[in-house]
mmCIF file of C-alpha atoms in Angstrom:
data_model
loop_
_atom_site.group_PDB
_atom_site.id
_atom_site.type_symbol
_atom_site.label_atom_id
_atom_site.label_comp_id
_atom_site.label_asym_id
_atom_site.label_seq_id
_atom_site.Cartn_x
_atom_site.Cartn_y
_atom_site.Cartn_z
ATOM 1 C CA UNK A 281 0.000 0.000 0.000
ATOM 2 C CA UNK A 282 2.882 2.386 0.779
ATOM 3 C CA UNK A 283 4.359 1.769 -2.670
ATOM 4 C CA UNK A 284 1.002 2.414 -4.351
ATOM 5 C CA UNK A 285 0.305 5.668 -2.515
ATOM 6 C CA UNK A 286 3.861 6.929 -3.025
ATOM 7 C CA UNK A 287 3.726 6.114 -6.733
ATOM 8 C CA UNK A 288 0.414 7.924 -7.238
ATOM 9 C CA UNK A 289 1.353 10.968 -5.159
ATOM 10 C CA UNK A 290 4.919 11.587 -6.324
ATOM 11 C CA UNK A 291 5.928 9.425 -9.303
ATOM 12 C CA UNK A 292 3.024 9.616 -11.757
ATOM 13 C CA UNK A 293 1.826 6.104 -10.922
ATOM 14 C CA UNK A 294 5.149 4.340 -11.595
ATOM 15 C CA UNK A 295 5.371 1.526 -9.038
ATOM 16 C CA UNK A 296 8.907 0.652 -10.137
ATOM 17 C CA UNK A 297 10.225 4.154 -9.448
ATOM 18 C CA UNK A 298 8.382 4.411 -6.137
ATOM 19 C CA UNK A 299 9.710 1.032 -4.959
ATOM 20 C CA UNK A 300 13.300 1.973 -5.847
ATOM 21 C CA UNK A 301 12.960 5.321 -4.069
ATOM 22 C CA UNK A 302 11.547 3.801 -0.879
ATOM 23 C CA UNK A 303 14.244 1.138 -0.731
ATOM 24 C CA UNK A 304 17.217 3.367 -1.615
ATOM 25 C CA UNK A 305 16.250 5.990 0.990
ATOM 26 C CA UNK A 306 15.661 3.432 3.728
ATOM 27 C CA UNK A 307 11.915 3.867 4.122
ATOM 28 C CA UNK A 308 11.460 0.136 3.478
ATOM 29 C CA UNK A 309 14.167 -2.350 4.442
ATOM 30 C CA UNK A 310 12.844 -5.117 2.232
ATOM 31 C CA UNK A 311 10.603 -5.004 -0.807
ATOM 32 C CA UNK A 312 9.044 -7.555 -3.133
ATOM 33 C CA UNK A 313 10.447 -8.204 -6.588
ATOM 34 C CA UNK A 314 8.908 -6.169 -9.391
ATOM 35 C CA UNK A 315 6.844 -9.049 -10.797
ATOM 36 C CA UNK A 316 5.556 -10.145 -7.393
ATOM 37 C CA UNK A 317 4.799 -6.565 -6.410
ATOM 38 C CA UNK A 318 2.695 -6.085 -9.550
ATOM 39 C CA UNK A 319 0.843 -9.341 -8.907
ATOM 40 C CA UNK A 320 0.184 -8.386 -5.297
ATOM 41 C CA UNK A 321 -1.119 -4.948 -6.279
ATOM 42 C CA UNK A 322 -3.248 -6.287 -9.112
ATOM 43 C CA UNK A 323 -4.652 -9.221 -7.162
ATOM 44 C CA UNK A 324 -5.299 -7.652 -3.777
ATOM 45 C CA UNK A 325 -4.506 -3.991 -3.134
ATOM 46 C CA UNK A 326 -6.610 -2.401 -5.888
ATOM 47 C CA UNK A 327 -9.629 -4.596 -5.339
ATOM 48 C CA UNK A 328 -9.677 -4.254 -1.558
ATOM 49 C CA UNK A 329 -8.985 -0.525 -1.505
ATOM 50 C CA UNK A 330 -11.571 0.272 -4.149
ATOM 51 C CA UNK A 331 -14.236 -1.957 -2.568
ATOM 52 C CA UNK A 332 -13.852 -0.244 0.814
ATOM 53 C CA UNK A 333 -13.925 3.299 -0.556
ATOM 54 C CA UNK A 334 -16.826 2.529 -2.921
ATOM 55 C CA UNK A 335 -18.956 1.245 -0.032
ATOM 56 C CA UNK A 336 -18.183 4.387 1.985
ATOM 57 C CA UNK A 337 -19.135 6.632 -0.935
ATOM 58 C CA UNK A 338 -22.390 4.757 -1.555
ATOM 59 C CA UNK A 339 -23.407 4.800 2.106
ATOM 60 C CA UNK A 340 -23.016 8.553 2.429
ATOM 61 C CA UNK A 341 -24.744 9.277 -0.888
ATOM 62 C CA UNK A 342 -28.156 9.890 0.663
ATOM 63 C CA UNK A 343 -29.665 11.304 -2.526
ATOM 64 C CA UNK A 344 -29.142 8.004 -4.402
ATOM 65 C CA UNK A 345 -28.014 9.987 -7.477
ATOM 66 C CA UNK A 346 -25.231 8.598 -9.667
ATOM 67 C CA UNK A 347 -23.538 9.559 -12.927
ATOM 68 C CA UNK A 348 -21.915 7.432 -15.618
ATOM 69 C CA UNK A 349 -19.406 8.572 -18.210
ATOM 70 C CA UNK A 350 -15.930 7.742 -19.546
ATOM 71 C CA UNK A 351 -12.563 9.374 -20.156
ATOM 72 C CA UNK A 352 -9.632 8.427 -22.437
ATOM 73 C CA UNK A 353 -6.164 7.426 -21.261
ATOM 74 C CA UNK A 354 -3.669 7.735 -24.161
ATOM 75 C CA UNK A 355 -0.532 5.598 -23.869
ATOM 76 C CA UNK A 356 1.399 7.469 -26.547
ATOM 77 C CA UNK A 357 1.026 10.342 -28.981
ATOM 78 C CA UNK A 358 -0.547 9.558 -32.348
ATOM 79 C CA UNK A 359 2.761 9.836 -34.192
ATOM 80 C CA UNK A 360 4.229 7.033 -32.034
ATOM 81 C CA UNK A 361 1.382 4.506 -32.340
ATOM 82 C CA UNK A 362 3.372 2.122 -34.522
ATOM 83 C CA UNK A 363 6.153 1.978 -31.892
ATOM 84 C CA UNK A 364 3.902 1.407 -28.879
ATOM 85 C CA UNK A 365 4.937 -1.543 -26.712
ATOM 86 C CA UNK A 366 2.084 -1.274 -24.192
ATOM 87 C CA UNK A 367 -0.896 -1.823 -26.510
ATOM 88 C CA UNK A 368 -1.029 -2.855 -30.162
ATOM 89 C CA UNK A 369 -4.001 -3.104 -32.510
ATOM 90 C CA UNK A 370 -6.678 -0.885 -33.987
ATOM 91 C CA UNK A 371 -9.067 -1.637 -31.131
ATOM 92 C CA UNK A 372 -7.054 0.810 -29.024
ATOM 93 C CA UNK A 373 -7.467 3.707 -31.474
ATOM 94 C CA UNK A 374 -10.366 5.694 -30.007
ATOM 95 C CA UNK A 375 -11.976 9.028 -30.766
ATOM 96 C CA UNK A 376 -12.489 12.003 -28.441
ATOM 97 C CA UNK A 377 -15.608 13.757 -29.727
ATOM 98 C CA UNK A 378 -15.161 16.836 -27.536
ATOM 99 C CA UNK A 379 -11.673 17.497 -28.922
ATOM 100 C CA UNK A 380 -12.381 16.080 -32.400
ATOM 101 C CA UNK A 381 -9.239 14.006 -32.379
ATOM 102 C CA UNK A 382 -8.166 10.384 -32.159
ATOM 103 C CA UNK A 383 -6.120 8.854 -29.362
ATOM 104 C CA UNK A 384 -4.366 5.526 -28.856
ATOM 105 C CA UNK A 385 -4.928 3.744 -25.564
ATOM 106 C CA UNK A 386 -7.736 2.752 -23.262
ATOM 107 C CA UNK A 387 -10.925 4.322 -21.994
ATOM 108 C CA UNK A 388 -12.059 4.250 -18.366
ATOM 109 C CA UNK A 389 -15.833 3.914 -17.915
ATOM 110 C CA UNK A 390 -17.049 5.015 -14.502
ATOM 111 C CA UNK A 391 -20.082 5.255 -12.257
ATOM 112 C CA UNK A 392 -19.753 7.981 -9.629
ATOM 113 C CA UNK A 393 -21.930 9.552 -6.970
ATOM 114 C CA UNK A 394 -23.443 13.000 -7.455
ATOM 115 C CA UNK A 395 -20.377 14.365 -5.638
ATOM 116 C CA UNK A 396 -18.049 12.777 -8.206
ATOM 117 C CA UNK A 397 -16.871 9.876 -6.015
ATOM 118 C CA UNK A 398 -16.182 6.716 -8.006
ATOM 119 C CA UNK A 399 -18.092 3.555 -6.979
ATOM 120 C CA UNK A 400 -17.602 1.316 -10.025
ATOM 121 C CA UNK A 401 -15.541 1.340 -13.196
ATOM 122 C CA UNK A 402 -14.499 -0.671 -16.230
ATOM 123 C CA UNK A 403 -11.363 -0.460 -18.374
ATOM 124 C CA UNK A 404 -11.697 -1.194 -22.099
ATOM 125 C CA UNK A 405 -9.876 -0.521 -25.405
ATOM 126 C CA UNK A 406 -10.342 2.961 -26.833
ATOM 127 C CA UNK A 407 -12.749 1.921 -29.596
ATOM 128 C CA UNK A 408 -15.288 0.319 -27.243
ATOM 129 C CA UNK A 409 -18.545 2.267 -27.154
ATOM 130 C CA UNK A 410 -19.842 3.756 -23.913
ATOM 131 C CA UNK A 411 -23.198 2.122 -24.560
ATOM 132 C CA UNK A 412 -21.578 -1.302 -24.944
ATOM 133 C CA UNK A 413 -19.764 -0.958 -21.636
ATOM 134 C CA UNK A 414 -22.930 0.310 -19.933
ATOM 135 C CA UNK A 415 -24.364 -3.197 -20.296
ATOM 136 C CA UNK A 416 -21.321 -4.685 -18.543
ATOM 137 C CA UNK A 417 -21.611 -2.765 -15.275
ATOM 138 C CA UNK A 418 -22.619 -4.714 -12.171
ATOM 139 C CA UNK A 419 -24.725 -1.748 -10.979
ATOM 140 C CA UNK A 420 -24.089 -2.782 -7.368
ATOM 141 C CA UNK A 421 -25.932 0.271 -6.041
ATOM 142 C CA UNK A 422 -28.263 0.823 -3.068
ATOM 143 C CA UNK A 423 -32.039 0.423 -3.710
ATOM 144 C CA UNK A 424 -33.818 3.048 -5.799
ATOM 145 C CA UNK A 425 -30.884 4.821 -7.483
ATOM 146 C CA UNK A 426 -31.068 7.300 -10.347
ATOM 147 C CA UNK A 427 -28.188 7.158 -12.824
ATOM 148 C CA UNK A 428 -27.588 10.119 -15.178
ATOM 149 C CA UNK A 429 -25.668 9.846 -18.416
ATOM 150 C CA UNK A 430 -24.743 11.496 -21.695
ATOM 151 C CA UNK A 431 -26.716 11.274 -24.939
ATOM 152 C CA UNK A 432 -24.858 8.148 -26.018
ATOM 153 C CA UNK A 433 -26.547 6.128 -23.255
ATOM 154 C CA UNK A 434 -29.981 6.315 -24.882
ATOM 155 C CA UNK A 435 -31.179 2.703 -25.071
ATOM 156 C CA UNK A 436 -34.884 2.354 -24.321
ATOM 157 C CA UNK A 437 -34.851 -1.433 -23.960
ATOM 158 C CA UNK A 438 -31.945 -1.426 -21.538
ATOM 159 C CA UNK A 439 -33.503 1.430 -19.554
ATOM 160 C CA UNK A 440 -36.683 -0.625 -19.142
ATOM 161 C CA UNK A 441 -34.654 -3.724 -18.218
ATOM 162 C CA UNK A 442 -32.733 -1.878 -15.495
ATOM 163 C CA UNK A 443 -35.958 -0.459 -14.097
ATOM 164 C CA UNK A 444 -37.818 -3.774 -14.053
ATOM 165 C CA UNK A 445 -34.978 -6.043 -12.932
ATOM 166 C CA UNK A 446 -33.036 -3.840 -10.502
ATOM 167 C CA UNK A 447 -35.183 -0.774 -9.825
ATOM 168 C CA UNK A 448 -32.509 1.481 -11.356
ATOM 169 C CA UNK A 449 -33.703 4.597 -13.163
ATOM 170 C CA UNK A 450 -31.374 5.467 -16.041
ATOM 171 C CA UNK A 451 -31.747 9.096 -17.154
ATOM 172 C CA UNK A 452 -29.494 9.984 -20.085
ATOM 173 C CA UNK A 453 -29.639 13.371 -21.769
ATOM 174 C CA UNK A 454 -32.189 12.907 -24.532
ATOM 175 C CA UNK A 455 -31.438 13.466 -28.184
ATOM 176 C CA UNK A 456 -33.534 15.924 -30.165
ATOM 177 C CA UNK A 457 -35.376 13.126 -31.949
ATOM 178 C CA UNK A 458 -35.921 11.107 -28.768
ATOM 179 C CA UNK A 459 -39.316 9.459 -28.302
ATOM 180 C CA UNK A 460 -39.096 9.895 -24.552
ATOM 181 C CA UNK A 461 -39.573 13.371 -23.175
ATOM 182 C CA UNK A 462 -36.891 14.797 -20.918
ATOM 183 C CA UNK A 463 -39.189 17.130 -19.021
ATOM 184 C CA UNK A 464 -39.257 20.912 -18.792
ATOM 185 C CA UNK A 465 -36.281 23.239 -18.988
ATOM 186 C CA UNK A 466 -35.671 23.126 -15.231
ATOM 187 C CA UNK A 467 -35.483 19.309 -15.246
ATOM 188 C CA UNK A 468 -33.110 19.274 -18.225
ATOM 189 C CA UNK A 469 -30.878 21.872 -16.582
ATOM 190 C CA UNK A 470 -30.765 19.879 -13.333
ATOM 191 C CA UNK A 471 -29.771 16.685 -15.165
ATOM 192 C CA UNK A 472 -27.058 18.481 -17.134
ATOM 193 C CA UNK A 473 -25.680 20.156 -14.004
ATOM 194 C CA UNK A 474 -25.573 16.901 -12.047
ATOM 195 C CA UNK A 475 -23.959 14.980 -14.901
ATOM 196 C CA UNK A 476 -21.105 17.469 -15.232
ATOM 197 C CA UNK A 477 -19.931 16.692 -11.704
ATOM 198 C CA UNK A 478 -18.296 13.511 -12.945
ATOM 199 C CA UNK A 479 -15.836 15.711 -14.829
ATOM 200 C CA UNK A 480 -14.506 16.712 -11.412
ATOM 201 C CA UNK A 481 -13.863 13.054 -10.649
ATOM 202 C CA UNK A 482 -12.031 12.615 -13.949
ATOM 203 C CA UNK A 483 -9.892 15.678 -13.261
ATOM 204 C CA UNK A 484 -8.995 14.446 -9.769
ATOM 205 C CA UNK A 485 -7.721 11.192 -11.320
ATOM 206 C CA UNK A 486 -5.927 12.512 -14.402
ATOM 207 C CA UNK A 487 -4.117 15.232 -12.452
ATOM 208 C CA UNK A 488 -1.768 12.490 -11.211
ATOM 209 C CA UNK A 489 -0.844 11.521 -14.790
ATOM 210 C CA UNK A 490 2.344 12.902 -16.296
ATOM 211 C CA UNK A 491 1.620 15.780 -18.664
ATOM 212 C CA UNK A 492 4.395 14.899 -21.107
ATOM 213 C CA UNK A 493 4.320 11.613 -22.966
ATOM 214 C CA UNK A 494 7.759 10.045 -22.788
ATOM 215 C CA UNK A 495 8.083 6.977 -24.945
ATOM 216 C CA UNK A 496 5.253 4.608 -24.101
ATOM 217 C CA UNK A 497 4.826 5.862 -20.542
ATOM 218 C CA UNK A 498 1.752 7.895 -19.570
ATOM 219 C CA UNK A 499 2.395 7.920 -15.844
ATOM 220 C CA UNK A 500 0.160 4.915 -15.161
ATOM 221 C CA UNK A 501 1.360 1.366 -14.688
ATOM 222 C CA UNK A 502 -0.781 -1.114 -16.637
ATOM 223 C CA UNK A 503 1.413 -4.184 -16.126
ATOM 224 C CA UNK A 504 -0.742 -7.063 -14.940
ATOM 225 C CA UNK A 505 -3.947 -5.077 -15.442
ATOM 226 C CA UNK A 506 -6.862 -6.929 -17.014
ATOM 227 C CA UNK A 507 -9.083 -4.937 -19.324
ATOM 228 C CA UNK A 508 -12.781 -4.879 -18.420
ATOM 229 C CA UNK A 509 -11.853 -5.209 -14.734
ATOM 230 C CA UNK A 510 -14.178 -3.592 -12.194
ATOM 231 C CA UNK A 511 -11.563 -2.661 -9.652
ATOM 232 C CA UNK A 512 -8.595 -0.306 -9.603
ATOM 233 C CA UNK A 513 -7.448 3.172 -8.772
#
């Protein structure tokens, strides 16, 4: 746990650098090998830490309001895609609609409370659609939740299924040609305002990433990380 927290706080998520620093400066007398450390972090630390914090966030979310969205994590600049050693294949070439540009890497899909506190997430290749990953969430939420989303989450059949099977109300921002009304202006404004809070959660995570891409390193260690996993940072 010390290695993980040190890596995130001071070394852009590099466990290797954090472990070397802690050992060389005498903060830890003994430390696991790099491969065993990665296995220990991937198999225990992430899952346990995230499960505990997610339960705390859900318990104090009295309003039962949640938000779902995703953000990209590039592993290299576009000009270096062919040299990438972390990921290879066109399935990792995604598109950022807001910036009108492509990126190469993964996309983190997240469910957060109305305060922007993450309670569940999935990691998938950059080309995977948000709507596709929506159907892979566990939705392990307290009874009677309302989940807000962007326009891409409009799927009437899945909305009805969530409501009937789990009592979850999915409220995406409706498209102009939507057959389901979104309500009056006040209701639409409230949904939009609530949904934007997840951007705060994204910013609080990505601020620990290195700003400059150096080789194939983005500041996040993906060694031993399984895509589509529901636990992590």
